[in-house]
mmCIF file with all atom_site columns, C-alpha atoms in Angstrom:
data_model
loop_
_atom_site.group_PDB
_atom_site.id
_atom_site.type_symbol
_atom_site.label_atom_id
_atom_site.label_alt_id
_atom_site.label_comp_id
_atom_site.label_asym_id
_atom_site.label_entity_id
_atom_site.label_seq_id
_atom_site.pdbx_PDB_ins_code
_atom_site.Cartn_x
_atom_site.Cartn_y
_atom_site.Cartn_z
_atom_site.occupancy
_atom_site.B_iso_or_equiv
_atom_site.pdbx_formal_charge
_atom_site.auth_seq_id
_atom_site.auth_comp_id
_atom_site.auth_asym_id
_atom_site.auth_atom_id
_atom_site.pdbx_PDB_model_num
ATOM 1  C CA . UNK C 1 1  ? -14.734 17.512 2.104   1.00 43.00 ? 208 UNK C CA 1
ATOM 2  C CA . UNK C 1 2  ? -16.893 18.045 5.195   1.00 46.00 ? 209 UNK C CA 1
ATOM 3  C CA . UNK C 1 3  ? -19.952 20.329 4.745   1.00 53.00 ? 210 UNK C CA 1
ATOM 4  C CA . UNK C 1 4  ? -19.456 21.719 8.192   1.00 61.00 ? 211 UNK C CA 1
ATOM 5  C CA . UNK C 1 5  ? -15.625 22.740 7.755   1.00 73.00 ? 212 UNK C CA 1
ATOM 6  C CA . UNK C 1 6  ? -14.391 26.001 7.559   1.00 77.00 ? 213 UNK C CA 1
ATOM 7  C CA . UNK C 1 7  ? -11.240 27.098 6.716   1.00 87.00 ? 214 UNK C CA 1
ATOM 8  C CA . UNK C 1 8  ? -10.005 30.014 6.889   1.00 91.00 ? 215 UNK C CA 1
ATOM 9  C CA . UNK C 1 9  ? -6.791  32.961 5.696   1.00 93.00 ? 216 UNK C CA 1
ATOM 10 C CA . UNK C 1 10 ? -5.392  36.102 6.806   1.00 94.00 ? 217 UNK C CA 1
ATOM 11 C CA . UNK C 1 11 ? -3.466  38.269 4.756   1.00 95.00 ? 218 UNK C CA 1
ATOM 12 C CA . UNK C 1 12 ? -1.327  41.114 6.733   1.00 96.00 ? 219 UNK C CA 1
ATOM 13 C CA . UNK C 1 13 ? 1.785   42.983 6.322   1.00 96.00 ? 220 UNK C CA 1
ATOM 14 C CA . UNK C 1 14 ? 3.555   40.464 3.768   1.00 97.00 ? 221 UNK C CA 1
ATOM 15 C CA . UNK C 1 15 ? 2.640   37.436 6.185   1.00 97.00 ? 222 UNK C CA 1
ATOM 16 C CA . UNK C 1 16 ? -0.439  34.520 5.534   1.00 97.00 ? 223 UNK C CA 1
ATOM 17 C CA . UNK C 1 17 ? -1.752  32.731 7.688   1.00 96.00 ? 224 UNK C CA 1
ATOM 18 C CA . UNK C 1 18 ? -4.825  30.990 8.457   1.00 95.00 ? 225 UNK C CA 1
ATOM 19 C CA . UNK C 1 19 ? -6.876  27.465 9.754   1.00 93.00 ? 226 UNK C CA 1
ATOM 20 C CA . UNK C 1 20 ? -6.640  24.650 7.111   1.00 92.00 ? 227 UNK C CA 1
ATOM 21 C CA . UNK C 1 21 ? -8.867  21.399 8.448   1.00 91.00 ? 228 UNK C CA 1
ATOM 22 C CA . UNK C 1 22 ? -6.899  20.318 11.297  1.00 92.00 ? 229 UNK C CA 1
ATOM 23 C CA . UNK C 1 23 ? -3.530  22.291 10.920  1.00 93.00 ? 230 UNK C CA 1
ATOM 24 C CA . UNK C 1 24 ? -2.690  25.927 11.031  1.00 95.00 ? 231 UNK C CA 1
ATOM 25 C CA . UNK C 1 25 ? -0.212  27.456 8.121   1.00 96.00 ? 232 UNK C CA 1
ATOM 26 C CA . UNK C 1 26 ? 2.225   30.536 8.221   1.00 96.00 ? 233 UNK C CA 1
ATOM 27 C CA . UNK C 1 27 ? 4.060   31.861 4.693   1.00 96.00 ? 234 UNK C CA 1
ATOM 28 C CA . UNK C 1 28 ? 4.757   34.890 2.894   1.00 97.00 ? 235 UNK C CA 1
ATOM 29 C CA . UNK C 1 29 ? 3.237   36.303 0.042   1.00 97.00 ? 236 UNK C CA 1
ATOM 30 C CA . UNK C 1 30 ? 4.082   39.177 -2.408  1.00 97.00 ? 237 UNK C CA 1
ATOM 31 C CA . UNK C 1 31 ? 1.145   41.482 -4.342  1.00 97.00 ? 238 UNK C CA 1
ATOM 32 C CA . UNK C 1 32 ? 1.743   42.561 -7.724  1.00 97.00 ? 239 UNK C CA 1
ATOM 33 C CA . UNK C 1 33 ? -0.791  44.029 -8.841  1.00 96.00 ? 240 UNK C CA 1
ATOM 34 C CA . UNK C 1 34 ? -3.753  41.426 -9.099  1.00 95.00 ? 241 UNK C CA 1
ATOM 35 C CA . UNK C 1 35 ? -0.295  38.805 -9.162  1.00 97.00 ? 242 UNK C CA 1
ATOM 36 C CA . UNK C 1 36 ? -0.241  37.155 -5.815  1.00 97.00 ? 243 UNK C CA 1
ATOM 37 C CA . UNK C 1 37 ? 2.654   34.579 -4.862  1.00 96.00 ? 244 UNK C CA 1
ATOM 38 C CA . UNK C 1 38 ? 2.353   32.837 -1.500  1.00 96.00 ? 245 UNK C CA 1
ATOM 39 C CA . UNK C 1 39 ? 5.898   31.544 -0.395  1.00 94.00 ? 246 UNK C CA 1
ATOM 40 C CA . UNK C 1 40 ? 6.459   28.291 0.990   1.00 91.00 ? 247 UNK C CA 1
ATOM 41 C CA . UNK C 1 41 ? 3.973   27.416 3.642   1.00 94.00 ? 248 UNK C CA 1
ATOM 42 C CA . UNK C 1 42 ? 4.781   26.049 6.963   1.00 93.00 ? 249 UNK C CA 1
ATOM 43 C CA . UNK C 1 43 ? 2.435   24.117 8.800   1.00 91.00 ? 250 UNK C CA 1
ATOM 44 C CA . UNK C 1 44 ? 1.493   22.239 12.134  1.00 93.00 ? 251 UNK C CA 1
ATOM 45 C CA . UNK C 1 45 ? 2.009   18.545 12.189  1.00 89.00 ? 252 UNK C CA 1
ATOM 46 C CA . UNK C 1 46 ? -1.451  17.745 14.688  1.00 90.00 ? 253 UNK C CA 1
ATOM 47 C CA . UNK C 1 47 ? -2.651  13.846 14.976  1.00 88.00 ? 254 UNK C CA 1
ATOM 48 C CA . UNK C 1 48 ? -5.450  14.414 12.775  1.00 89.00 ? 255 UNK C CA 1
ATOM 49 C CA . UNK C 1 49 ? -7.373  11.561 11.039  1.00 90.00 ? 256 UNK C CA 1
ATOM 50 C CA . UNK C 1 50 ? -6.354  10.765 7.125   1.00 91.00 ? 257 UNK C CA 1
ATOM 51 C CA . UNK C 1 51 ? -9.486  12.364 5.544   1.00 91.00 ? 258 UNK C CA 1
ATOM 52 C CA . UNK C 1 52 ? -8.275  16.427 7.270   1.00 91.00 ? 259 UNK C CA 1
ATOM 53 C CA . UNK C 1 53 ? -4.953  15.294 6.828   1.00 90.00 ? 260 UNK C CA 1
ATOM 54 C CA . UNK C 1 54 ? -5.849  14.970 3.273   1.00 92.00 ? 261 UNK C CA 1
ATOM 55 C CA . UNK C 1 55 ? -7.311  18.188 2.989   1.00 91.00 ? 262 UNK C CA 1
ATOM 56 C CA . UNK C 1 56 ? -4.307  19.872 4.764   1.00 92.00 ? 263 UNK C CA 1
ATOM 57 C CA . UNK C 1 57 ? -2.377  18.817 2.052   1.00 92.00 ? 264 UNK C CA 1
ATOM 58 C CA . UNK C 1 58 ? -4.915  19.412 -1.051  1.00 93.00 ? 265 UNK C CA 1
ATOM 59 C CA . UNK C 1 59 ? -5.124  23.171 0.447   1.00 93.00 ? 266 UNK C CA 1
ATOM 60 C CA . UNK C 1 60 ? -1.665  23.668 0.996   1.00 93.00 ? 267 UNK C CA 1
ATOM 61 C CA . UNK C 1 61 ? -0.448  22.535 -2.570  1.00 93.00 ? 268 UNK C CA 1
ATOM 62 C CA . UNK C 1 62 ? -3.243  24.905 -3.881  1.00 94.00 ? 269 UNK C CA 1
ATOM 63 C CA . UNK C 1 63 ? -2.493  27.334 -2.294  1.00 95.00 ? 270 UNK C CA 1
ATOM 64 C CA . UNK C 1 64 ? 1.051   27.688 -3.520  1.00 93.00 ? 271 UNK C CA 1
ATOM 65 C CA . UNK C 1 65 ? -0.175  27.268 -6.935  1.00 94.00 ? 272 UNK C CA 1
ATOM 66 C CA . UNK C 1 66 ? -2.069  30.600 -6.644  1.00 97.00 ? 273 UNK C CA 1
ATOM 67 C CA . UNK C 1 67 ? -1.240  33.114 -9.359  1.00 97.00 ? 274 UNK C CA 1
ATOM 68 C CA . UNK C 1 68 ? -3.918  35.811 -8.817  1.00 98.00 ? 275 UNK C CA 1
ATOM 69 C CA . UNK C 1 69 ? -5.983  37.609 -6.786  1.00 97.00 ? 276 UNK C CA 1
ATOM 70 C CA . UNK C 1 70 ? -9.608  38.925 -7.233  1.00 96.00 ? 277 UNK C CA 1
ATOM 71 C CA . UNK C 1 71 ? -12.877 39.406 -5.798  1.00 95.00 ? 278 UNK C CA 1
ATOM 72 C CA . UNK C 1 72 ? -16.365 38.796 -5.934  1.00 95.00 ? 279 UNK C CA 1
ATOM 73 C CA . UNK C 1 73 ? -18.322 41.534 -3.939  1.00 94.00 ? 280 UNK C CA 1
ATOM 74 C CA . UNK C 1 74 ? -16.828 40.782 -0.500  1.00 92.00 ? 281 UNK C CA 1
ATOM 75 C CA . UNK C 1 75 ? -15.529 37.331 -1.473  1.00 94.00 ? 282 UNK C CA 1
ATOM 76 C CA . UNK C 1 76 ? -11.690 36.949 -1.664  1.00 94.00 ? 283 UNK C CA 1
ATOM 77 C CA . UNK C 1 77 ? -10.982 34.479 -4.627  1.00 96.00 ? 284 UNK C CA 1
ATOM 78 C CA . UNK C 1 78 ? -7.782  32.796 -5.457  1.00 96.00 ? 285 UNK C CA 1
ATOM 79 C CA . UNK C 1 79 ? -6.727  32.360 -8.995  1.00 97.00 ? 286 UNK C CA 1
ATOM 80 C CA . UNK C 1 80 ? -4.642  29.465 -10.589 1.00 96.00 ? 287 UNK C CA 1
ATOM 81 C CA . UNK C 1 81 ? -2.159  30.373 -13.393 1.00 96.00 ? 288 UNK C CA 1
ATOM 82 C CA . UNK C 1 82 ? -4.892  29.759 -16.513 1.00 96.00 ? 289 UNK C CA 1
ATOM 83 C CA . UNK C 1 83 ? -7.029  32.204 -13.888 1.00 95.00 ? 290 UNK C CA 1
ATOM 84 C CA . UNK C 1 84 ? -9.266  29.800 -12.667 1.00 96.00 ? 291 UNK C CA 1
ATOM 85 C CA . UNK C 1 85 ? -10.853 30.422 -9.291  1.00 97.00 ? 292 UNK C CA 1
ATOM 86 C CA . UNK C 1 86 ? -9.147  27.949 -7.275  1.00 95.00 ? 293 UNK C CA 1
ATOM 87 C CA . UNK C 1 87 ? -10.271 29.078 -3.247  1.00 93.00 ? 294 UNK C CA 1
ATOM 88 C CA . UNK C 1 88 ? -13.178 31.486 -2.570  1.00 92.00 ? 295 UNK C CA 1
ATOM 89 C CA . UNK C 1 89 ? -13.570 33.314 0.980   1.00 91.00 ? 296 UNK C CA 1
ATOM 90 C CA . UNK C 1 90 ? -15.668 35.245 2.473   1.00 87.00 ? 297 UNK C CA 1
ATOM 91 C CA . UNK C 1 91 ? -15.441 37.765 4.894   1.00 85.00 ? 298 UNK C CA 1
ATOM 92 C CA . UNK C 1 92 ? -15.781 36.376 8.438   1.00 72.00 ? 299 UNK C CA 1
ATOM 93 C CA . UNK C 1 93 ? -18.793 36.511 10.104  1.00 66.00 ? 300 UNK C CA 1
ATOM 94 C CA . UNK C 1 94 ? -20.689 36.874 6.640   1.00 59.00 ? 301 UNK C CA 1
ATOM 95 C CA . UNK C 1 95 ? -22.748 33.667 6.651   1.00 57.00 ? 302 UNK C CA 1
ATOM 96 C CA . UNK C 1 96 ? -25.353 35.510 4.676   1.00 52.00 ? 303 UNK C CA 1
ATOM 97 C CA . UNK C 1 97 ? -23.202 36.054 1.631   1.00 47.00 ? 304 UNK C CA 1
#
């Protein structure tokens, strides 16, 4: 991947959303608890080149394999089924963290 790309999620009122590498993406999730389930993701269909294509789709299927929630101070990390941190974010703006 990139070192210089950021990608980024928004979680608000039942609705996700957020910047993958060259694409946007829209869903639904449901909280549980820690349990998170993100519904089935749309996403735009830019002319990117095959590498952030690639990445589109690696986040994407990730994403909908997320099974938890936690966090690590400020950071926002996504958990796999066996609980494995699968994403981490961080607040925006927080570069320092």
């Amino acid at each position: 991947m990139p070192e210089a790309l950021s990608l980024t999620i928004q979680f608000q009122d039942g609705e996700v959303s957020g910047q993958s590498a060259c694409n946007r993406f829209s869903g639904g999730y449901e909280i549980d608890g820690n349990s998170l389930t993100i519904s089935e993701l749309a996403l735009t269909r830019k002319a990117c080149n095959e590498r952030l294509t690639e990445v589109d789709t690696v986040l994407v299927r990730t994403l909908r394999r997320v099974a938890a929630y936690g966090f690590d101070g400020p950071r926002l990390q996504l958990l796999n089924p066996t609980e494995r941190v699968v994403l981490t974010y961080r607040p925006f703006g927080a570069d320092d963290l």
